[in-house]
PDB file of C-alpha atoms in Angstrom:
ATOM      1  CA  MET A 825     -25.582  -2.421   0.806  1.00 30.00           C
ATOM      2  CA  ASN A 826     -24.046  -0.066  -1.883  1.00 29.00           C
ATOM      3  CA  ARG A 827     -19.995  -1.262  -2.451  1.00 27.00           C
ATOM      4  CA  THR A 828     -17.594   1.521  -3.661  1.00 29.00           C
ATOM      5  CA  SER A 829     -13.921   1.863  -4.347  1.00 27.00           C
ATOM      6  CA  PRO A 830     -12.457  -0.155  -1.690  1.00 27.00           C
ATOM      7  CA  LEU A 831     -10.425   2.684   0.697  1.00 26.00           C
ATOM      8  CA  LEU A 832      -6.982   1.875   2.368  1.00 25.00           C
ATOM      9  CA  THR A 833      -6.378   1.854   6.165  1.00 25.00           C
ATOM     10  CA  ALA A 834      -3.460   1.279   8.608  1.00 27.00           C
ATOM     11  CA  GLY A 835      -5.689  -0.066  11.269  1.00 29.00           C
ATOM     12  CA  CYS A 836      -8.553  -0.975  12.640  1.00 31.00           C
ATOM     13  CA  ALA A 837     -10.593   1.999  13.392  1.00 31.00           C
ATOM     14  CA  LEU A 838     -11.763   1.194  16.831  1.00 31.00           C
ATOM     15  CA  GLY A 839     -14.454  -1.307  15.116  1.00 36.00           C
ATOM     16  CA  LEU A 840     -16.680   1.993  13.529  1.00 35.00           C
ATOM     17  CA  GLY A 841     -15.563   1.313   9.355  1.00 37.00           C
ATOM     18  CA  LEU A 842     -13.905   4.809   9.753  1.00 36.00           C
ATOM     19  CA  ALA A 843     -10.799   5.276   7.137  1.00 33.00           C
ATOM     20  CA  LEU A 844      -9.656   8.420   8.322  1.00 32.00           C
ATOM     21  CA  LEU A 845      -6.316   8.642   6.880  1.00 34.00           C
ATOM     22  CA  ALA A 846      -7.437  10.912   3.837  1.00 34.00           C
ATOM     23  CA  PRO A 847     -10.122  13.357   6.384  1.00 34.00           C
ATOM     24  CA  THR A 848     -10.371  16.135   3.516  1.00 34.00           C
ATOM     25  CA  VAL A 849     -11.778  15.727   0.468  1.00 39.00           C
ATOM     26  CA  ALA A 850     -11.919  18.337  -2.333  1.00 41.00           C
ATOM     27  CA  VAL A 851     -15.501  19.608  -3.586  1.00 44.00           C
ATOM     28  CA  ALA A 852     -16.808  21.260  -6.329  1.00 47.00           C
ATOM     29  CA  GLU A 853     -19.355  23.814  -6.232  1.00 51.00           C
ATOM     30  CA  GLU A 854     -21.272  24.592  -9.765  1.00 56.00           C
ATOM     31  CA  GLY A 855     -18.735  26.888 -11.601  1.00 57.00           C
ATOM     32  CA  GLY A 856     -16.651  27.433  -8.591  1.00 57.00           C
ATOM     33  CA  PRO A 857     -13.490  25.758  -8.002  1.00 60.00           C
ATOM     34  CA  ALA A 858     -13.124  22.627  -5.777  1.00 56.00           C
ATOM     35  CA  ALA A 859     -13.585  23.703  -1.409  1.00 58.00           C
ATOM     36  CA  ALA A 860     -12.174  21.159   1.018  1.00 60.00           C
ATOM     37  CA  SER A 861     -14.602  18.990   2.668  1.00 63.00           C
ATOM     38  CA  THR A 862     -14.135  17.915   6.341  1.00 71.00           C
ATOM     39  CA  ALA A 863     -16.062  14.917   5.862  1.00 70.00           C
ATOM     40  CA  PRO A 864     -14.433  11.503   7.058  1.00 76.00           C
ATOM     41  CA  GLN A 865     -14.579   9.189   3.966  1.00 77.00           C
ATOM     42  CA  LEU A 866     -15.863   5.590   5.537  1.00 79.00           C
ATOM     43  CA  GLU A 867     -14.636   1.952   4.927  1.00 82.00           C
ATOM     44  CA  LEU A 868     -17.601  -0.482   3.939  1.00 88.00           C
ATOM     45  CA  LEU A 869     -16.941  -2.932   6.091  1.00 92.00           C
ATOM     46  CA  ASP A 870     -18.745  -6.359   7.591  1.00 94.00           C
ATOM     47  CA  ARG A 871     -19.734  -6.954  11.060  1.00 96.00           C
ATOM     48  CA  GLY A 872     -16.673  -8.833  11.683  1.00 94.00           C
ATOM     49  CA  LEU A 873     -17.460 -11.441  14.276  1.00 97.00           C
ATOM     50  CA  VAL A 874     -14.747 -13.168  15.859  1.00 96.00           C
ATOM     51  CA  ALA A 875     -15.602 -15.651  19.141  1.00 97.00           C
ATOM     52  CA  VAL A 876     -12.781 -16.811  21.109  1.00 96.00           C
ATOM     53  CA  GLY A 877     -12.548 -19.442  23.599  1.00 95.00           C
ATOM     54  CA  THR A 878     -11.366 -18.075  26.790  1.00 94.00           C
ATOM     55  CA  PRO A 879     -11.287 -20.284  30.717  1.00 93.00           C
ATOM     56  CA  GLY A 880     -15.094 -18.519  30.906  1.00 95.00           C
ATOM     57  CA  GLY A 881     -16.725 -19.423  27.575  1.00 96.00           C
ATOM     58  CA  ILE A 882     -16.639 -18.116  24.567  1.00 97.00           C
ATOM     59  CA  HIS A 883     -16.051 -14.872  24.061  1.00 97.00           C
ATOM     60  CA  LEU A 884     -17.543 -12.551  20.621  1.00 98.00           C
ATOM     61  CA  SER A 885     -16.857  -8.982  19.227  1.00 97.00           C
ATOM     62  CA  TRP A 886     -17.943  -7.482  16.475  1.00 97.00           C
ATOM     63  CA  ARG A 887     -17.766  -4.411  14.795  1.00 95.00           C
ATOM     64  CA  LEU A 888     -20.801  -1.163  15.244  1.00 94.00           C
ATOM     65  CA  LEU A 889     -21.378   0.159  12.046  1.00 93.00           C
ATOM     66  CA  ALA A 890     -20.772   4.073  11.109  1.00 89.00           C
ATOM     67  CA  GLU A 891     -24.478   4.295  10.307  1.00 91.00           C
ATOM     68  CA  GLU A 892     -26.243   2.656  13.431  1.00 94.00           C
ATOM     69  CA  THR A 893     -24.181   5.122  15.708  1.00 91.00           C
ATOM     70  CA  THR A 894     -26.398   7.944  17.410  1.00 91.00           C
ATOM     71  CA  GLY A 895     -23.961   9.586  19.382  1.00 90.00           C
ATOM     72  CA  ALA A 896     -21.080   9.389  22.019  1.00 89.00           C
ATOM     73  CA  GLY A 897     -21.354   9.355  25.848  1.00 85.00           C
ATOM     74  CA  GLU A 898     -18.983   8.875  28.629  1.00 85.00           C
ATOM     75  CA  SER A 899     -17.759   5.347  27.838  1.00 80.00           C
ATOM     76  CA  GLY A 900     -17.317   5.501  23.930  1.00 84.00           C
ATOM     77  CA  MET A 901     -19.880   5.823  20.743  1.00 86.00           C
ATOM     78  CA  LEU A 902     -23.453   5.047  21.035  1.00 91.00           C
ATOM     79  CA  GLY A 903     -25.522   3.182  19.160  1.00 94.00           C
ATOM     80  CA  ALA A 904     -27.442  -0.083  18.063  1.00 96.00           C
ATOM     81  CA  ASP A 905     -28.153  -2.900  20.474  1.00 97.00           C
ATOM     82  CA  PHE A 906     -27.324  -6.137  19.129  1.00 98.00           C
ATOM     83  CA  GLN A 907     -28.995  -9.660  19.255  1.00 98.00           C
ATOM     84  CA  VAL A 908     -26.335 -12.804  20.089  1.00 98.00           C
ATOM     85  CA  HIS A 909     -27.423 -15.944  18.946  1.00 98.00           C
ATOM     86  CA  ARG A 910     -25.963 -19.370  18.863  1.00 98.00           C
ATOM     87  CA  ASP A 911     -26.992 -21.944  17.168  1.00 98.00           C
ATOM     88  CA  GLY A 912     -30.071 -19.781  16.048  1.00 97.00           C
ATOM     89  CA  GLU A 913     -31.416 -19.315  19.452  1.00 97.00           C
ATOM     90  CA  LEU A 914     -31.239 -15.749  20.879  1.00 98.00           C
ATOM     91  CA  ILE A 915     -29.086 -15.978  23.980  1.00 98.00           C
ATOM     92  CA  ALA A 916     -28.393 -12.021  25.017  1.00 98.00           C
ATOM     93  CA  THR A 917     -29.305  -9.336  24.263  1.00 97.00           C
ATOM     94  CA  VAL A 918     -26.133  -6.545  24.219  1.00 97.00           C
ATOM     95  CA  THR A 919     -26.576  -2.936  24.820  1.00 94.00           C
ATOM     96  CA  ASP A 920     -23.773  -1.342  25.678  1.00 90.00           C
ATOM     97  CA  SER A 921     -20.919  -2.757  24.064  1.00 92.00           C
ATOM     98  CA  THR A 922     -20.052  -4.723  21.237  1.00 95.00           C
ATOM     99  CA  ASN A 923     -19.030  -7.961  22.804  1.00 96.00           C
ATOM    100  CA  HIS A 924     -20.036 -10.269  25.044  1.00 98.00           C
ATOM    101  CA  LEU A 925     -18.961 -13.595  27.127  1.00 98.00           C
ATOM    102  CA  ASP A 926     -21.289 -16.611  26.536  1.00 98.00           C
ATOM    103  CA  ALA A 927     -20.292 -19.061  29.421  1.00 97.00           C
ATOM    104  CA  GLY A 928     -22.559 -22.059  28.038  1.00 96.00           C
ATOM    105  CA  GLY A 929     -21.028 -21.631  24.439  1.00 97.00           C
ATOM    106  CA  THR A 930     -18.395 -24.214  22.737  1.00 96.00           C
ATOM    107  CA  ALA A 931     -15.613 -24.840  20.573  1.00 95.00           C
ATOM    108  CA  ALA A 932     -18.493 -26.127  18.609  1.00 96.00           C
ATOM    109  CA  SER A 933     -21.175 -23.414  18.517  1.00 98.00           C
ATOM    110  CA  SER A 934     -21.745 -20.957  15.957  1.00 98.00           C
ATOM    111  CA  TYR A 935     -22.689 -17.407  16.553  1.00 98.00           C
ATOM    112  CA  THR A 936     -25.095 -14.309  15.123  1.00 98.00           C
ATOM    113  CA  VAL A 937     -25.261 -10.816  16.073  1.00 98.00           C
ATOM    114  CA  THR A 938     -28.102  -9.221  14.613  1.00 98.00           C
ATOM    115  CA  PRO A 939     -27.928  -5.163  15.169  1.00 97.00           C
ATOM    116  CA  VAL A 940     -31.919  -3.359  16.575  1.00 97.00           C
ATOM    117  CA  LEU A 941     -32.082   0.274  15.800  1.00 95.00           C
ATOM    118  CA  GLU A 942     -34.926   2.143  17.389  1.00 91.00           C
ATOM    119  CA  GLY A 943     -36.560  -0.485  17.209  1.00 92.00           C
ATOM    120  CA  ALA A 944     -36.107  -1.717  13.331  1.00 95.00           C
ATOM    121  CA  VAL A 945     -33.944  -5.357  13.265  1.00 96.00           C
ATOM    122  CA  GLY A 946     -31.248  -5.242  10.936  1.00 96.00           C
ATOM    123  CA  SER A 947     -29.932  -7.911   8.879  1.00 95.00           C
ATOM    124  CA  ALA A 948     -27.413 -10.841  10.559  1.00 97.00           C
ATOM    125  CA  SER A 949     -23.991 -11.052  10.359  1.00 97.00           C
ATOM    126  CA  GLU A 950     -22.558 -13.855   8.905  1.00 96.00           C
ATOM    127  CA  PRO A 951     -22.130 -16.799  11.210  1.00 98.00           C
ATOM    128  CA  ALA A 952     -19.066 -17.139  13.277  1.00 97.00           C
ATOM    129  CA  THR A 953     -17.104 -20.271  15.207  1.00 97.00           C
ATOM    130  CA  PRO A 954     -14.435 -20.018  17.606  1.00 96.00           C
ATOM    131  CA  LEU A 955     -11.173 -20.107  16.674  1.00 94.00           C
ATOM    132  CA  ALA A 956      -9.465 -22.902  17.467  1.00 87.00           C
ATOM    133  CA  GLN A 957      -6.919 -20.950  19.092  1.00 88.00           C
ATOM    134  CA  PRO A 958      -6.987 -17.537  20.981  1.00 84.00           C
ATOM    135  CA  TYR A 959      -5.011 -16.006  18.023  1.00 83.00           C
ATOM    136  CA  ALA A 960      -4.989 -15.943  13.807  1.00 80.00           C
ATOM    137  CA  SER A 961      -2.348 -17.528  12.322  1.00 83.00           C
ATOM    138  CA  LEU A 962      -1.303 -16.095   9.228  1.00 84.00           C
ATOM    139  CA  PRO A 963       0.266 -17.627   6.186  1.00 86.00           C
ATOM    140  CA  LEU A 964       2.998 -15.472   5.218  1.00 88.00           C
ATOM    141  CA  GLN A 965       3.477 -14.990   1.112  1.00 87.00           C
ATOM    142  CA  LYS A 966       7.195 -14.637   1.090  1.00 90.00           C
ATOM    143  CA  PRO A 967       8.851 -13.782  -1.768  1.00 90.00           C
ATOM    144  CA  ALA A 968      11.387 -15.127  -3.791  1.00 91.00           C
ATOM    145  CA  ASP A 969      14.788 -15.219  -2.745  1.00 91.00           C
ATOM    146  CA  GLY A 970      17.533 -13.821  -5.502  1.00 89.00           C
ATOM    147  CA  VAL A 971      20.539 -12.974  -6.233  1.00 89.00           C
ATOM    148  CA  THR A 972      22.747 -10.037  -6.769  1.00 86.00           C
ATOM    149  CA  PRO A 973      24.630  -8.779  -9.774  1.00 87.00           C
ATOM    150  CA  LEU A 974      27.632 -10.122  -7.749  1.00 87.00           C
ATOM    151  CA  GLY A 975      26.120 -13.643  -7.294  1.00 88.00           C
ATOM    152  CA  GLU A 976      25.470 -13.164  -3.535  1.00 87.00           C
ATOM    153  CA  ASP A 977      22.126 -14.800  -2.410  1.00 89.00           C
ATOM    154  CA  TYR A 978      19.740 -12.735  -0.719  1.00 89.00           C
ATOM    155  CA  THR A 979      16.207 -13.581   0.548  1.00 91.00           C
ATOM    156  CA  TYR A 980      13.711 -11.512   2.389  1.00 91.00           C
ATOM    157  CA  SER A 981      12.520 -11.182   6.289  1.00 91.00           C
ATOM    158  CA  ALA A 982       8.750  -9.477   6.780  1.00 90.00           C
ATOM    159  CA  ASN A 983       8.813  -6.516   8.267  1.00 90.00           C
ATOM    160  CA  ASP A 984       5.816  -3.883   9.144  1.00 91.00           C
ATOM    161  CA  MET A 985       1.976  -4.914   8.535  1.00 90.00           C
ATOM    162  CA  SER A 986      -0.563  -2.904   7.598  1.00 91.00           C
ATOM    163  CA  VAL A 987      -4.526  -3.724   7.296  1.00 90.00           C
ATOM    164  CA  GLY A 988      -7.345  -2.108   4.902  1.00 90.00           C
ATOM    165  CA  ASP A 989     -10.031  -3.442   2.523  1.00 91.00           C
ATOM    166  CA  MET A 990      -8.371  -3.567  -0.320  1.00 89.00           C
ATOM    167  CA  ASP A 991     -10.502  -5.123  -2.819  1.00 89.00           C
ATOM    168  CA  GLY A 992     -14.022  -4.062  -1.363  1.00 88.00           C
ATOM    169  CA  ASP A 993     -15.608  -6.906  -0.046  1.00 90.00           C
ATOM    170  CA  GLY A 994     -15.580  -5.054   3.532  1.00 91.00           C
ATOM    171  CA  ARG A 995     -12.977  -7.146   4.810  1.00 90.00           C
ATOM    172  CA  TYR A 996      -9.659  -6.390   6.100  1.00 89.00           C
ATOM    173  CA  GLU A 997      -6.574  -8.002   4.091  1.00 89.00           C
ATOM    174  CA  TYR A 998      -3.139  -8.170   5.879  1.00 89.00           C
ATOM    175  CA  VAL A 999      -0.441  -6.253   4.220  1.00 90.00           C
ATOM    176  CA  VAL A1000       2.966  -7.332   4.744  1.00 91.00           C
ATOM    177  CA  LYS A1001       6.050  -5.334   4.181  1.00 91.00           C
ATOM    178  CA  TRP A1002       8.994  -7.399   2.990  1.00 89.00           C
ATOM    179  CA  ASP A1003      12.855  -5.871   3.542  1.00 88.00           C
ATOM    180  CA  PRO A1004      15.903  -7.305   1.875  1.00 81.00           C
ATOM    181  CA  PRO A1005      19.086  -7.543   3.594  1.00 75.00           C
ATOM    182  CA  THR A1006      20.988  -4.091   4.491  1.00 64.00           C
ATOM    183  CA  PRO A1007      23.754  -3.531   1.543  1.00 56.00           C
ATOM    184  CA  ARG A1008      27.416  -4.072   2.581  1.00 50.00           C
ATOM    185  CA  THR A1009      27.883  -0.709   0.413  1.00 44.00           C
ATOM    186  CA  SER A1010      26.205   2.120  -0.557  1.00 41.00           C
ATOM    187  CA  ARG A1011      24.866   1.918  -4.246  1.00 43.00           C
ATOM    188  CA  SER A1012      27.303  -1.479  -5.306  1.00 43.00           C
ATOM    189  CA  ALA A1013      25.529  -3.437  -7.773  1.00 43.00           C
ATOM    190  CA  ALA A1014      25.290  -6.020  -5.438  1.00 44.00           C
ATOM    191  CA  THR A1015      22.245  -4.481  -3.358  1.00 47.00           C
ATOM    192  CA  PRO A1016      19.129  -6.283  -3.999  1.00 50.00           C
ATOM    193  CA  ALA A1017      15.708  -5.477  -5.172  1.00 55.00           C
ATOM    194  CA  ALA A1018      14.045  -2.520  -3.009  1.00 57.00           C
ATOM    195  CA  PRO A1019      11.210  -3.278  -0.290  1.00 60.00           C
ATOM    196  CA  THR A1020       8.199  -5.040  -1.631  1.00 62.00           C
ATOM    197  CA  SER A1021       5.179  -6.121  -0.062  1.00 60.00           C
ATOM    198  CA  THR A1022       2.995  -8.815  -0.112  1.00 60.00           C
ATOM    199  CA  ARG A1023      -1.418  -9.168   0.678  1.00 60.00           C
ATOM    200  CA  THR A1024      -2.965 -12.111   2.935  1.00 55.00           C
ATOM    201  CA  PRO A1025      -6.626 -12.030   2.665  1.00 48.00           C
ATOM    202  CA  ARG A1026      -7.959 -12.882   6.223  1.00 48.00           C
ATOM    203  CA  ARG A1027     -10.900 -11.773   8.167  1.00 41.00           C
ATOM    204  CA  ALA A1028      -9.881  -9.075  10.987  1.00 36.00           C
ATOM    205  CA  SER A1029     -12.046  -8.007  13.371  1.00 34.00           C
ATOM    206  CA  CYS A1030     -10.552  -5.074  16.066  1.00 31.00           C
ATOM    207  CA  CYS A1031      -9.530  -5.196  19.178  1.00 28.00           C
ATOM    208  CA  THR A1032     -10.298  -8.827  20.193  1.00 29.00           C
ATOM    209  CA  ALA A1033      -8.296 -10.937  22.077  1.00 30.00           C
ATOM    210  CA  SER A1034      -5.164 -11.328  20.201  1.00 29.00           C
ATOM    211  CA  THR A1035      -6.400 -11.415  16.896  1.00 32.00           C
ATOM    212  CA  SER A1036      -6.204  -8.631  14.143  1.00 34.00           C
ATOM    213  CA  ALA A1037      -8.963  -6.502  13.239  1.00 42.00           C
TER     214      ALA A1037
END
């Protein structure tokens, strides 16, 4: 699949790889002014397969990509079926969702999923092994502390977080907004630096247990 410039998104778009942050696009007709198009802008995301251990087995979740959708039904989007492999062996064919509970899986199991659309078998996902815990632990990249012109120490604290494919590799990065402390005096020389942000490159898959993505 060819890659284009990455588009940022403020959240995972229901696992479809759809980024609707700028749905109106200017399209220029030959010899005329640009006209508005309502075609959605897409992120080129990978399968996003995530495996999480549960009391009932290993829970798997992955993305249905935009080009694999065939319509919509009462329960959600319609599209490709998926073959689920554990340690190279086919264990299930999922026809109505993008998740599966493998009662026979273990913490050492390795999984892939492969789309099947109108009888054509697609490419297998990258392998995924179960997370060690039912959540993703993100190492924060905290900005350095500082000192105001008046000699007062300040530090940053984590605030909001968003996700987006920042580098076009098909995986989400987590973008954390860092806030300085509230200044005691408005517009004073003691006001520390403005809010900043850092990027944590981590794999993310939407709507899976307690993971992000």
